[in-house]
Short mmCIF file of C-alpha atoms and ligand atoms in Angstrom, two decimals:
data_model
loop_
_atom_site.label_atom_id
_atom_site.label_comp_id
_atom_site.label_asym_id
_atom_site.label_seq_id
_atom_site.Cartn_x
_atom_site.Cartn_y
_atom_site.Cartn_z
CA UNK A 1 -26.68 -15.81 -27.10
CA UNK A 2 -25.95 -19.41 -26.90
CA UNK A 3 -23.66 -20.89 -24.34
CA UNK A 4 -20.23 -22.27 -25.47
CA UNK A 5 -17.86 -24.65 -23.45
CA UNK A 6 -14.39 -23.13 -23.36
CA UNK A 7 -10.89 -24.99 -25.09
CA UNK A 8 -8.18 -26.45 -22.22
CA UNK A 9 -6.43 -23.88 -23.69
CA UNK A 10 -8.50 -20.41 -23.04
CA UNK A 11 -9.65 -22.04 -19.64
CA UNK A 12 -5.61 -22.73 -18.79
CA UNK A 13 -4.98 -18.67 -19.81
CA UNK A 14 -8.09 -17.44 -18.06
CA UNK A 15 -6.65 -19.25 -14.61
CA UNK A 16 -3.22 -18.07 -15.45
CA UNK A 17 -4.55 -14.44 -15.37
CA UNK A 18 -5.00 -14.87 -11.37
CA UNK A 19 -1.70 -15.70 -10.40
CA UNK A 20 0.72 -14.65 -13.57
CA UNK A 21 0.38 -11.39 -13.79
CA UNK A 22 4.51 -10.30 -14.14
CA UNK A 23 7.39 -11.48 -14.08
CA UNK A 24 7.56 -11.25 -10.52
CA UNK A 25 4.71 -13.04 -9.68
CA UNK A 26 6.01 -16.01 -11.75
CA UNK A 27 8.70 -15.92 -9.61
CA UNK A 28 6.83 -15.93 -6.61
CA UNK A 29 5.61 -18.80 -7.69
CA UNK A 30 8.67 -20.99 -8.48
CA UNK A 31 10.86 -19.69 -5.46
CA UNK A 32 7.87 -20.92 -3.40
CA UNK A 33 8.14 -24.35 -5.01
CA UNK A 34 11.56 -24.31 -4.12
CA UNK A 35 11.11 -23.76 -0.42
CA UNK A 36 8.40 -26.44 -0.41
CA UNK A 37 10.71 -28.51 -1.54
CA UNK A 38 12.93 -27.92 1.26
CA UNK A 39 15.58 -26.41 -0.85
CA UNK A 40 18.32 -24.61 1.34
CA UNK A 41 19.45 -22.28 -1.07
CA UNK A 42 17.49 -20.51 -4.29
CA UNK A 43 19.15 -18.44 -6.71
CA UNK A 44 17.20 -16.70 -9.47
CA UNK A 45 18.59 -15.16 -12.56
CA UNK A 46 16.52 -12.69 -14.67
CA UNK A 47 17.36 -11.12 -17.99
CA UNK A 48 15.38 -7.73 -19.05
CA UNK A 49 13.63 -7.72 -15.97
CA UNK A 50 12.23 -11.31 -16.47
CA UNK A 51 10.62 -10.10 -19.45
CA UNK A 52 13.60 -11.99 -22.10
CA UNK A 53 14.10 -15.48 -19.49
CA UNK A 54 14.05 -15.90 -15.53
CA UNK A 55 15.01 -19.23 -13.93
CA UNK A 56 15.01 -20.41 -10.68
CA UNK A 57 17.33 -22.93 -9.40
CA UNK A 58 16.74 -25.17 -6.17
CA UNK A 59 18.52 -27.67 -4.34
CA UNK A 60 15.40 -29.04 -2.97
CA UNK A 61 14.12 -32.41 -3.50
CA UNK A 62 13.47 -32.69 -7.41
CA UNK A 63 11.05 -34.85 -9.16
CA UNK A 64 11.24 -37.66 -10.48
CA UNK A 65 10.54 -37.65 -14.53
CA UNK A 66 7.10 -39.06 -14.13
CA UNK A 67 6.01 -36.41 -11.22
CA UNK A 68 7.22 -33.25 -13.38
CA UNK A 69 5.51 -34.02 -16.07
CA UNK A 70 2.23 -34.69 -13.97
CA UNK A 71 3.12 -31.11 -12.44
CA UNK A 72 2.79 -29.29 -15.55
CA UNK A 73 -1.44 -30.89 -15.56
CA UNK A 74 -4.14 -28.77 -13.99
CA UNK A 75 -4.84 -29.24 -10.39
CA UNK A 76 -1.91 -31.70 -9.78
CA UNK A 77 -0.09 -31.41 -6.17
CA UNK A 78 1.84 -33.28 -4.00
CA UNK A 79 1.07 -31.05 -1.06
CA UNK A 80 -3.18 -31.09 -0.51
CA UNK A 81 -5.34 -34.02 -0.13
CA UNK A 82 -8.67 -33.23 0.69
CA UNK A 83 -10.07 -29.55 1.73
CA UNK A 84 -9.56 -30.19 5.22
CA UNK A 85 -5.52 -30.38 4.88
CA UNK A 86 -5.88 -26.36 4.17
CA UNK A 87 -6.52 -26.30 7.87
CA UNK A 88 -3.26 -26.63 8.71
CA UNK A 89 -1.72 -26.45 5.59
CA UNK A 90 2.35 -25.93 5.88
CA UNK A 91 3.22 -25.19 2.48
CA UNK A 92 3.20 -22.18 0.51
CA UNK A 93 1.43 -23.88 -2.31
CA UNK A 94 -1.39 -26.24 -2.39
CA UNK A 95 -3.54 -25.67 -5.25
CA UNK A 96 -1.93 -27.45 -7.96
CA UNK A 97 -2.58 -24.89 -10.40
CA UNK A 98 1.13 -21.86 -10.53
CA UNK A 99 3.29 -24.69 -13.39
CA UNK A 100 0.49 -25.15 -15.55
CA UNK A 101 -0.75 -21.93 -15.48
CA UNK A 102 2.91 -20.72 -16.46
CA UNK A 103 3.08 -22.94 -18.80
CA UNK A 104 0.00 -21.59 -20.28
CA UNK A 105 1.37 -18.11 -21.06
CA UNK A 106 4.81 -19.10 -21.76
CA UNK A 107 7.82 -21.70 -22.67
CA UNK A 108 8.94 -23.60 -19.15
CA UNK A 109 11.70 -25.85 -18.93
CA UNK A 110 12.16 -27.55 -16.00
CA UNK A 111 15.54 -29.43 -14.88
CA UNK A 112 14.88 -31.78 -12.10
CA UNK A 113 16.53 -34.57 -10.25
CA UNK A 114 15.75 -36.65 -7.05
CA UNK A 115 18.97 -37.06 -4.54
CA UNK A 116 18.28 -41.14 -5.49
CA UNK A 117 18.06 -41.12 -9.09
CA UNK A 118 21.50 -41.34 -11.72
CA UNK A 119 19.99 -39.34 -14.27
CA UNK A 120 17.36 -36.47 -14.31
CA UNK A 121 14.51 -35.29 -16.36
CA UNK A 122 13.86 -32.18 -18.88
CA UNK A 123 10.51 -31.34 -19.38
CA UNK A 124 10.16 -28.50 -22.20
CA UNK A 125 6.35 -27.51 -22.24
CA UNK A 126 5.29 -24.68 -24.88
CA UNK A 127 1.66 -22.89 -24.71
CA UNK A 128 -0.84 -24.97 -26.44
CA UNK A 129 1.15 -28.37 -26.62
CA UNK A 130 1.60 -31.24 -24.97
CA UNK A 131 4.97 -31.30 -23.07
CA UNK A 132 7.94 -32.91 -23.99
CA UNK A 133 10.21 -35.53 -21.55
CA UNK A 134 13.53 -36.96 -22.02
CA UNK A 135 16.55 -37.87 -19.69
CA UNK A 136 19.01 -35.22 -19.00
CA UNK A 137 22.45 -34.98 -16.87
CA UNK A 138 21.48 -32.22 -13.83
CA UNK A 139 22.26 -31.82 -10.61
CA UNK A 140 20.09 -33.03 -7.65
CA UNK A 141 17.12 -30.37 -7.11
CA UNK A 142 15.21 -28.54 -9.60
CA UNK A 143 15.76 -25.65 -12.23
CA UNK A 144 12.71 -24.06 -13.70
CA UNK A 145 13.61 -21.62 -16.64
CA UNK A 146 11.01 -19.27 -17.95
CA UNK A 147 11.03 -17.47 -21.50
CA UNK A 148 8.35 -15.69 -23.97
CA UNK A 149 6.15 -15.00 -21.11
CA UNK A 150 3.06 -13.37 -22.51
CA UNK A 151 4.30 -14.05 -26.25
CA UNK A 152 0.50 -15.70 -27.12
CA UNK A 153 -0.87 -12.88 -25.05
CA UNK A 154 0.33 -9.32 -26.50
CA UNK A 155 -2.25 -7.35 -25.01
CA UNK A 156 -0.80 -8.96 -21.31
CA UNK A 157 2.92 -8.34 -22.52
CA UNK A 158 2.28 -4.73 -23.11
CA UNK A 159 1.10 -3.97 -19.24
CA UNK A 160 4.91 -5.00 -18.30
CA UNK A 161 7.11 -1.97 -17.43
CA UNK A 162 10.55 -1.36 -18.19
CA UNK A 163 12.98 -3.87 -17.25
CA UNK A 164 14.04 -1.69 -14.53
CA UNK A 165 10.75 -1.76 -12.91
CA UNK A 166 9.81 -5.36 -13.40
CA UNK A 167 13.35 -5.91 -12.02
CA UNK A 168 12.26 -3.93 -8.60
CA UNK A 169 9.38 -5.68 -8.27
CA UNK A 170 11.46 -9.10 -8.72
CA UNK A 171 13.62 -7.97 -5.99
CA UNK A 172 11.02 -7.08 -3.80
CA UNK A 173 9.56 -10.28 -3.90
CA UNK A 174 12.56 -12.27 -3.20
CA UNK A 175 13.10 -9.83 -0.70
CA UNK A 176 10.28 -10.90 1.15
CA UNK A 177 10.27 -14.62 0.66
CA UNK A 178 14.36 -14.27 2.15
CA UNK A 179 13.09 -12.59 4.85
CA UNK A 180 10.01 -15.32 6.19
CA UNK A 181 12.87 -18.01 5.37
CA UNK A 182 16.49 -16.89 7.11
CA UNK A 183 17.55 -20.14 7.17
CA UNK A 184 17.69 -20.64 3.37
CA UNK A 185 20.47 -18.97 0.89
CA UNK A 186 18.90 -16.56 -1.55
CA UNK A 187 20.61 -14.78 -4.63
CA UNK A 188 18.97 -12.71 -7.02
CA UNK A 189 20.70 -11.67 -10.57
CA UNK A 190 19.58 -8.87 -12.58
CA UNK A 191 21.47 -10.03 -16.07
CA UNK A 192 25.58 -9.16 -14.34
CA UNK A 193 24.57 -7.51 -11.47
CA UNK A 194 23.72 -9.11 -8.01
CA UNK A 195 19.74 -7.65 -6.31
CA UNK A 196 19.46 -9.83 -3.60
CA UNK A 197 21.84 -12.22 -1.32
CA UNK A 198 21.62 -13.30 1.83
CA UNK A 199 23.44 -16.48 3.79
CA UNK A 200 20.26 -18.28 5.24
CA UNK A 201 22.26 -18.30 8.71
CA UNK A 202 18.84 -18.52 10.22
CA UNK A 203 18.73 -15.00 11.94
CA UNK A 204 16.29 -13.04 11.30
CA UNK A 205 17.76 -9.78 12.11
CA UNK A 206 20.71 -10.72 9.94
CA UNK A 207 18.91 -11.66 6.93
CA UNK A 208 17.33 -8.24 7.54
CA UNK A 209 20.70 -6.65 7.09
CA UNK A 210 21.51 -7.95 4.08
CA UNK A 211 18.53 -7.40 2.54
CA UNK A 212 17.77 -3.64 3.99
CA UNK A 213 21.22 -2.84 4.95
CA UNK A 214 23.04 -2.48 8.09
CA UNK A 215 21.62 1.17 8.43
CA UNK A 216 18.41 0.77 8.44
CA UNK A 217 18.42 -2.76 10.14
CA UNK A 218 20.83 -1.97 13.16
CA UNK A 219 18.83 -1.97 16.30
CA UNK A 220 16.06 -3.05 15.71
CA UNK A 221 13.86 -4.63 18.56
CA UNK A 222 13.34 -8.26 18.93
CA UNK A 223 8.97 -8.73 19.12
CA UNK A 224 8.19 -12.43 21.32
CA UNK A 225 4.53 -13.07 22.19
CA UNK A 226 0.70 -13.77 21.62
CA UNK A 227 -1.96 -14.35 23.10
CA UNK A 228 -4.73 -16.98 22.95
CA UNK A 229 -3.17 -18.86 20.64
CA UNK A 230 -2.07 -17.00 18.34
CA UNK A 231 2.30 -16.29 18.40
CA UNK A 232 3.62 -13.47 17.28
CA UNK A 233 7.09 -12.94 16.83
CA UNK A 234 9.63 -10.07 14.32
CA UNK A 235 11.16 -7.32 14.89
CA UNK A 236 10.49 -3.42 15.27
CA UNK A 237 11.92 -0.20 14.87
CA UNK A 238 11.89 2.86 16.84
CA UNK A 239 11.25 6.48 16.97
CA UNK A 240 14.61 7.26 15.03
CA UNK A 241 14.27 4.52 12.38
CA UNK A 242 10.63 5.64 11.10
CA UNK A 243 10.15 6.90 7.24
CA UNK A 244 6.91 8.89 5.90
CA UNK A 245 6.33 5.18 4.14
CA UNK A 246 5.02 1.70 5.22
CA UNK A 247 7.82 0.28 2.77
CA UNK A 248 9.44 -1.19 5.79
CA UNK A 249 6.34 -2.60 7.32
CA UNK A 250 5.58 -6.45 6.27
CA UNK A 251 2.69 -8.64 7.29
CA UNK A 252 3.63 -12.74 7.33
CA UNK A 253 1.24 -15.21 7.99
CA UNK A 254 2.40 -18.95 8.03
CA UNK A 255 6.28 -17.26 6.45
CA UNK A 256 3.38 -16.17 3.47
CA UNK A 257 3.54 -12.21 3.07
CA UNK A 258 -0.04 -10.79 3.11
CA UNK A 259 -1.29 -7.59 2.56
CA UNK A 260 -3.07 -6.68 5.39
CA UNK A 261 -4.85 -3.29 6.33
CA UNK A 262 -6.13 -5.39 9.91
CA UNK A 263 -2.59 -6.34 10.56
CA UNK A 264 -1.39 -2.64 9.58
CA UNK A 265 -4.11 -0.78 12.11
CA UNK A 266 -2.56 -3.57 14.51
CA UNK A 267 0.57 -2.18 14.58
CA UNK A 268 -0.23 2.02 14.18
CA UNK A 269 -2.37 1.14 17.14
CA UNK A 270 1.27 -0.24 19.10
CA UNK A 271 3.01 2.97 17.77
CA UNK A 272 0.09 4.86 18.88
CA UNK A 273 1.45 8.17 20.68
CA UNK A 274 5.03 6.84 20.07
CA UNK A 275 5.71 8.19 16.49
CA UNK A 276 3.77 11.33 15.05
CA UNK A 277 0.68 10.80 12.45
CA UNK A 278 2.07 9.58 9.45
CA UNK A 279 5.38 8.18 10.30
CA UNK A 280 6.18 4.36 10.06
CA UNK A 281 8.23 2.22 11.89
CA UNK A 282 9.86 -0.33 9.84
CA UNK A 283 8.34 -3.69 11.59
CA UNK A 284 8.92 -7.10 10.46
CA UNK A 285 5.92 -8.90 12.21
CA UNK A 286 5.38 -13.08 11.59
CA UNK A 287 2.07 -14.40 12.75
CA UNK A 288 1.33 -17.56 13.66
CA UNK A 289 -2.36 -18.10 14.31
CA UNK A 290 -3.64 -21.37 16.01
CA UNK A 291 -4.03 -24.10 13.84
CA UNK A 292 -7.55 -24.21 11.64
CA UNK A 293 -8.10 -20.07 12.51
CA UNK A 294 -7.03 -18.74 9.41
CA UNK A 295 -7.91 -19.65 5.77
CA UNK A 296 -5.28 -18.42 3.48
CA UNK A 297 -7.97 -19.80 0.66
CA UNK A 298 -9.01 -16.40 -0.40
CA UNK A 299 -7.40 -15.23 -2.99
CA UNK A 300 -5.57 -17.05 -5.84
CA UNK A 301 -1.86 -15.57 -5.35
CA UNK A 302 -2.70 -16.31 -1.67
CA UNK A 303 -1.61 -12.45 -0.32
CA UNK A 304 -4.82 -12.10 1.86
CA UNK A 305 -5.54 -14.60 4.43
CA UNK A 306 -9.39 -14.36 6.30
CA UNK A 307 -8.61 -15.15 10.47
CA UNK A 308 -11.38 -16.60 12.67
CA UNK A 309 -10.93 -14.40 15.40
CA UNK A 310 -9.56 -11.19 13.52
CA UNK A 311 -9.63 -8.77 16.65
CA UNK A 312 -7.72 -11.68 18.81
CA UNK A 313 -4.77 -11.40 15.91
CA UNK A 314 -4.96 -7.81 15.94
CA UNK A 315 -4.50 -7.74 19.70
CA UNK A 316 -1.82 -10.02 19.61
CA UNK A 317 0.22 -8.16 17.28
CA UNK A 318 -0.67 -5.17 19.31
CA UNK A 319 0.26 -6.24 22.75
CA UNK A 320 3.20 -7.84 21.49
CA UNK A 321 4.92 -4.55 19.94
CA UNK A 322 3.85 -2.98 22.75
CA UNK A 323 5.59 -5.07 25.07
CA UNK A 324 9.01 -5.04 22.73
CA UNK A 325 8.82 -1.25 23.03
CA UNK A 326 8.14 -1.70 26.86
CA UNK A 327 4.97 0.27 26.41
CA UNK A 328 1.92 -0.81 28.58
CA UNK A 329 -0.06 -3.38 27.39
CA UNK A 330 -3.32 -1.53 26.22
CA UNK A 331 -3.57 2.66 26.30
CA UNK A 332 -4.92 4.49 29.22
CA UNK A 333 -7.37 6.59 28.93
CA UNK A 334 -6.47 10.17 29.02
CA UNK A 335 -7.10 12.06 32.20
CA UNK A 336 -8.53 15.03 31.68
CA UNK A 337 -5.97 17.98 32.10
CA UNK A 338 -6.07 21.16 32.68
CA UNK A 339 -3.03 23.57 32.40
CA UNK A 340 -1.77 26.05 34.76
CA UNK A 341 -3.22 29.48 34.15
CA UNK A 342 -5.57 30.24 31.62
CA UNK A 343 -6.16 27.94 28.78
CA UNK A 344 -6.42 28.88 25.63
CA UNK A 345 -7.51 27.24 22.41
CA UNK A 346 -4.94 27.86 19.87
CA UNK A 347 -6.35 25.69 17.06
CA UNK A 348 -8.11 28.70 15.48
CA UNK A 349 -5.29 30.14 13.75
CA UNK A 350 -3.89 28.29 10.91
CA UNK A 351 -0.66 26.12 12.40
CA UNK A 352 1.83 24.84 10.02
CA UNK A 353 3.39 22.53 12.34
CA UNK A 354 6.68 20.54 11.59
CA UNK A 355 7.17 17.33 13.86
CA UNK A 356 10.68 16.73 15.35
CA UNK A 357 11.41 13.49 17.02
CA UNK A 358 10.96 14.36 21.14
CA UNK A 359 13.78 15.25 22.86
CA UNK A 360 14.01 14.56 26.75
CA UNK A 361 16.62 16.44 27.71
CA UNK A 362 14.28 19.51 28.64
CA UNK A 363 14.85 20.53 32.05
CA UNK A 364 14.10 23.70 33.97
CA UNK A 365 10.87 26.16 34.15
CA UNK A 366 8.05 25.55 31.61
CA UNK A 367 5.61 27.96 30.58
CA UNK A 368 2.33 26.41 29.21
CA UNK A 369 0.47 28.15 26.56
CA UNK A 370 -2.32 26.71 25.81
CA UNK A 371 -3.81 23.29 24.07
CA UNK A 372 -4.23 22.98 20.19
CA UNK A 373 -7.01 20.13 18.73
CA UNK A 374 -7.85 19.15 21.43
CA UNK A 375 -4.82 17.05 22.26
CA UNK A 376 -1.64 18.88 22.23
CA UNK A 377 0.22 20.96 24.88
CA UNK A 378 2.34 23.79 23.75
CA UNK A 379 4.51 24.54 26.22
CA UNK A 380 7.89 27.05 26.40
CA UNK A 381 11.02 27.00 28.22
CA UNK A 382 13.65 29.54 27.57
CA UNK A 383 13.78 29.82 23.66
CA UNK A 384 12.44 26.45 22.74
CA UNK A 385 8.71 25.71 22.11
CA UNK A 386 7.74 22.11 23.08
CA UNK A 387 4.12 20.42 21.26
CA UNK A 388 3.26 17.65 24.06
CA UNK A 389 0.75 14.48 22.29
CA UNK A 390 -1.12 14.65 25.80
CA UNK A 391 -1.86 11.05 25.12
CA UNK A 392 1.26 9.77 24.79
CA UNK A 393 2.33 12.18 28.15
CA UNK A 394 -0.13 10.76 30.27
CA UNK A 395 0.88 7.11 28.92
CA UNK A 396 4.54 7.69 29.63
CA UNK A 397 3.30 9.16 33.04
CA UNK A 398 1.50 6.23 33.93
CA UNK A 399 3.79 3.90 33.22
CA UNK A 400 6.60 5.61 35.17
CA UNK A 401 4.66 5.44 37.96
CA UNK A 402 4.06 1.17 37.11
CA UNK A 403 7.52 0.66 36.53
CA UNK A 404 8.52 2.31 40.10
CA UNK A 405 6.20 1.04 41.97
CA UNK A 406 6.15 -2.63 40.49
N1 ATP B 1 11.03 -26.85 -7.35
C1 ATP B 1 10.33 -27.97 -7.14
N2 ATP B 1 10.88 -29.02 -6.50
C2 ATP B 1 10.19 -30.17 -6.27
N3 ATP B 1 8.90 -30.34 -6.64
C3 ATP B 1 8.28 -29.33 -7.28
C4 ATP B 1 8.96 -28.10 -7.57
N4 ATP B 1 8.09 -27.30 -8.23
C5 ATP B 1 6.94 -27.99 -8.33
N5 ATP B 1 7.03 -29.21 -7.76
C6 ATP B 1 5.97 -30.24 -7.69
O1 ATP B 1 5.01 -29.92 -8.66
C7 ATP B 1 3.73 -29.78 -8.06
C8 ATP B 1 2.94 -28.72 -8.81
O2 ATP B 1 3.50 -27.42 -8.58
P1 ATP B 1 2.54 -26.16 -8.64
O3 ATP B 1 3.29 -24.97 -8.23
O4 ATP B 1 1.87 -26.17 -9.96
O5 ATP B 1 1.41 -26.52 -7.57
P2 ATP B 1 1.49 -26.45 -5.98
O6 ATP B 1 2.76 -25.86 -5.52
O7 ATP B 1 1.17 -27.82 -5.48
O8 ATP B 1 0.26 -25.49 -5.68
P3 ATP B 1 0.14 -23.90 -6.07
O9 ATP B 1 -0.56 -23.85 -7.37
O10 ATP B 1 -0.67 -23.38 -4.94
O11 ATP B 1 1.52 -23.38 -6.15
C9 ATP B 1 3.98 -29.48 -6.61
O12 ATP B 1 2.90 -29.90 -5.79
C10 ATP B 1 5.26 -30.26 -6.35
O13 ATP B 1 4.97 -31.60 -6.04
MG1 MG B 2 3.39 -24.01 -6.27
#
């Protein structure tokens, strides 16, 4: 077999397969310009889930005619120099590569004007041809529309979903990028009807509430700390605000949303004897690692980020949750513990047990049965059966005794 050099225009839809994968991960994309830009508010209007058109409309700085078209080339940016700028790298972007690579799989037109200049630019740029400039009336800031995505790719166009679903998954990421930026304006349109808005007051928790509701954002606990460099700060749930899902449990690194199973452990390790096995707190945790740790280089849409000191994050996140929920810093080791009376190993017999939130109000005579797995007192008083996480018992214990003696 003999070795071929590829067309511009194979190699340009070979790196758009890495970051343009749906609609929503165009828009990713875009809204992220946006913020780099400084814009203050965003709003982003989809038709058919993306699928027919999506723009995104910014109020950031714009470009001037000569720097959009430059945009639209191959590893053009305004925001990396050399390697070592990733160090400490501010912006969301930096690799020059999400407008050309849309461009490569669809028809882009982009809007843009600086606050200085009278007149803006349109720049129309179809798959396969050389864009097209010319002067155009627009409002400061930038508007990149989107259409035919996938049209020269059919065998990408038919892994979207239904509108409906490519809609959701839209949402969700606006959802995300409006909560690492409360201090900018985001609306989201689904064709007539309104997915996402928030104010950009600059709250956290009220962004939160307009993008989760009221419900399931009301009282949720402020997170402040870090350790060795490395600041943490978000919010938390409780007890009474956990789901069977990790829906409600994001990861940000830099304001960039990662996926992070380190990050995740992190935080079941804070809820560790404080919500039963396979019940989430919603959590809202931002990390900011010291500058040059972390090297967000890793994978092309940028959702994994590699840290220098991985268990000094994780502890950070951990102490920090653990100090919003007023839990001591680390666990203590469970004392061993043996019941009143004779012990006896229930665990044999096949337990179908149902967890209920705790509820401290039990007072009076307890009768201990025995232990199950290990780890778990059953205990009775009057009518009511009581399963005790001996872990989190002894914790409680010990810190009861800290806090009155401190
Ligand atoms: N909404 C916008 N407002 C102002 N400038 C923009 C906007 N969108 C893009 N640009 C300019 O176009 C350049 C290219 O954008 P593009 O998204 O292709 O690359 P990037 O953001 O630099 O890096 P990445 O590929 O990691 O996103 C940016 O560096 C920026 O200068
Ligand atoms: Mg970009």
């Amino acid at each position: 077999m003999s070795i071929r050099r590829l067309d511009e225009e194979t190699i340009g839809q070979i790196a758009a397969g890495e970051v343009v994968e749906r609609p929503a991960s165009v828009v990713k994309e875009l809204v992220e310009n946006a913020l780099d830009a400084g814009a203050r508010r965003v709003v982003v209007e989809i038709e058919e889930g993306g699928k027919r058109s999506l723009r995104v409309t910014d109020d950031g700085t714009g470009m001037s005619g000569a720097d959009a078209l430059l945009a639209l080339e191959r590893h053009t940016t305004s925001k990396l120099r050399t390697i070592h700028d990733l160090e400490a790298i501010a912006t969301l972007g930096f690799r020059g590569e999400a407008l050309p690579s849309i461009a490569a799989v669809a028809v882009l037109e982009i809007l843009t004007r600086t606050r200085e200049a009278l007149t803006g630019t349109r720049v129309l740029a179809r798959p396969g041809q050389l864009p097209e400039a010319t002067a155009a009336a627009c409002a400061p800031g930038t508007q990149v529309k989107v259409t035919e995505l996938f049209s020269n790719l059919p065998a990408r166009a038919k892994f979207l979903k239904t509108p409906g679903s490519e809609a959701s998954q839209v949402a969700e990421v606006v959802t995300r990028l409006a909560i690492a930026h409360p201090h900018v304006s985001f609306r989201l349109h689904h064709g007539a009807k309104r997915l996402v808005q928030t104010a950009g007051g600059g709250a956290l928790e009220q962004t939160l509430a307009e993008v989760w509701g009221p419900e399931r954002a009301g009282g949720l606990i402020p997170v402040a700390g870090g350790q060795g460099g490395v600041k943490v700060h978000g919010v938390v749930g409780t007890a009474r605000q956990s789901t069977p899902s990790r829906h409600y449990q994001l990861f940000f690194v830099g304001r960039r949303w990662i996926k992070s199973p380190s990050l995740r452990f992190a935080l079941d390790e804070a809820f560790q004897g404080v919500l039963p096995a396979g019940q989430f707190a919603p959590a809202v945790i931002l990390v900011e690692p010291a500058a040059g740790s972390a090297d967000v280089n890793v994978h092309p849409a940028k959702w994994e980020v590699r840290f220098r000191d991985e268990r000094l994050v994780r502890a950070a996140v951990t102490g920090a949750v653990r100090a919003a929920l007023g839990l001591p810093r680390t666990r203590a080791p469970v004392q061993e513990w043996t019941p009143p009376g004779a012990v006896r190993d229930l665990s044999a017999g096949s337990l179908a047990l149902v967890w209920e939130p705790v509820r401290p109000a039990a007072t009076g005579e307890w009768e201990v049965l025995g232990q199950v797995f290990g780890s778990y007192i059953l205990a009775v008083e009057g009518s009511r059966l009581f399963i005790i996480d001996q872990h989190a018992a002894a914790e409680r214990a010990c810190w009861r005794r800290l806090a009155t003696t401190a």
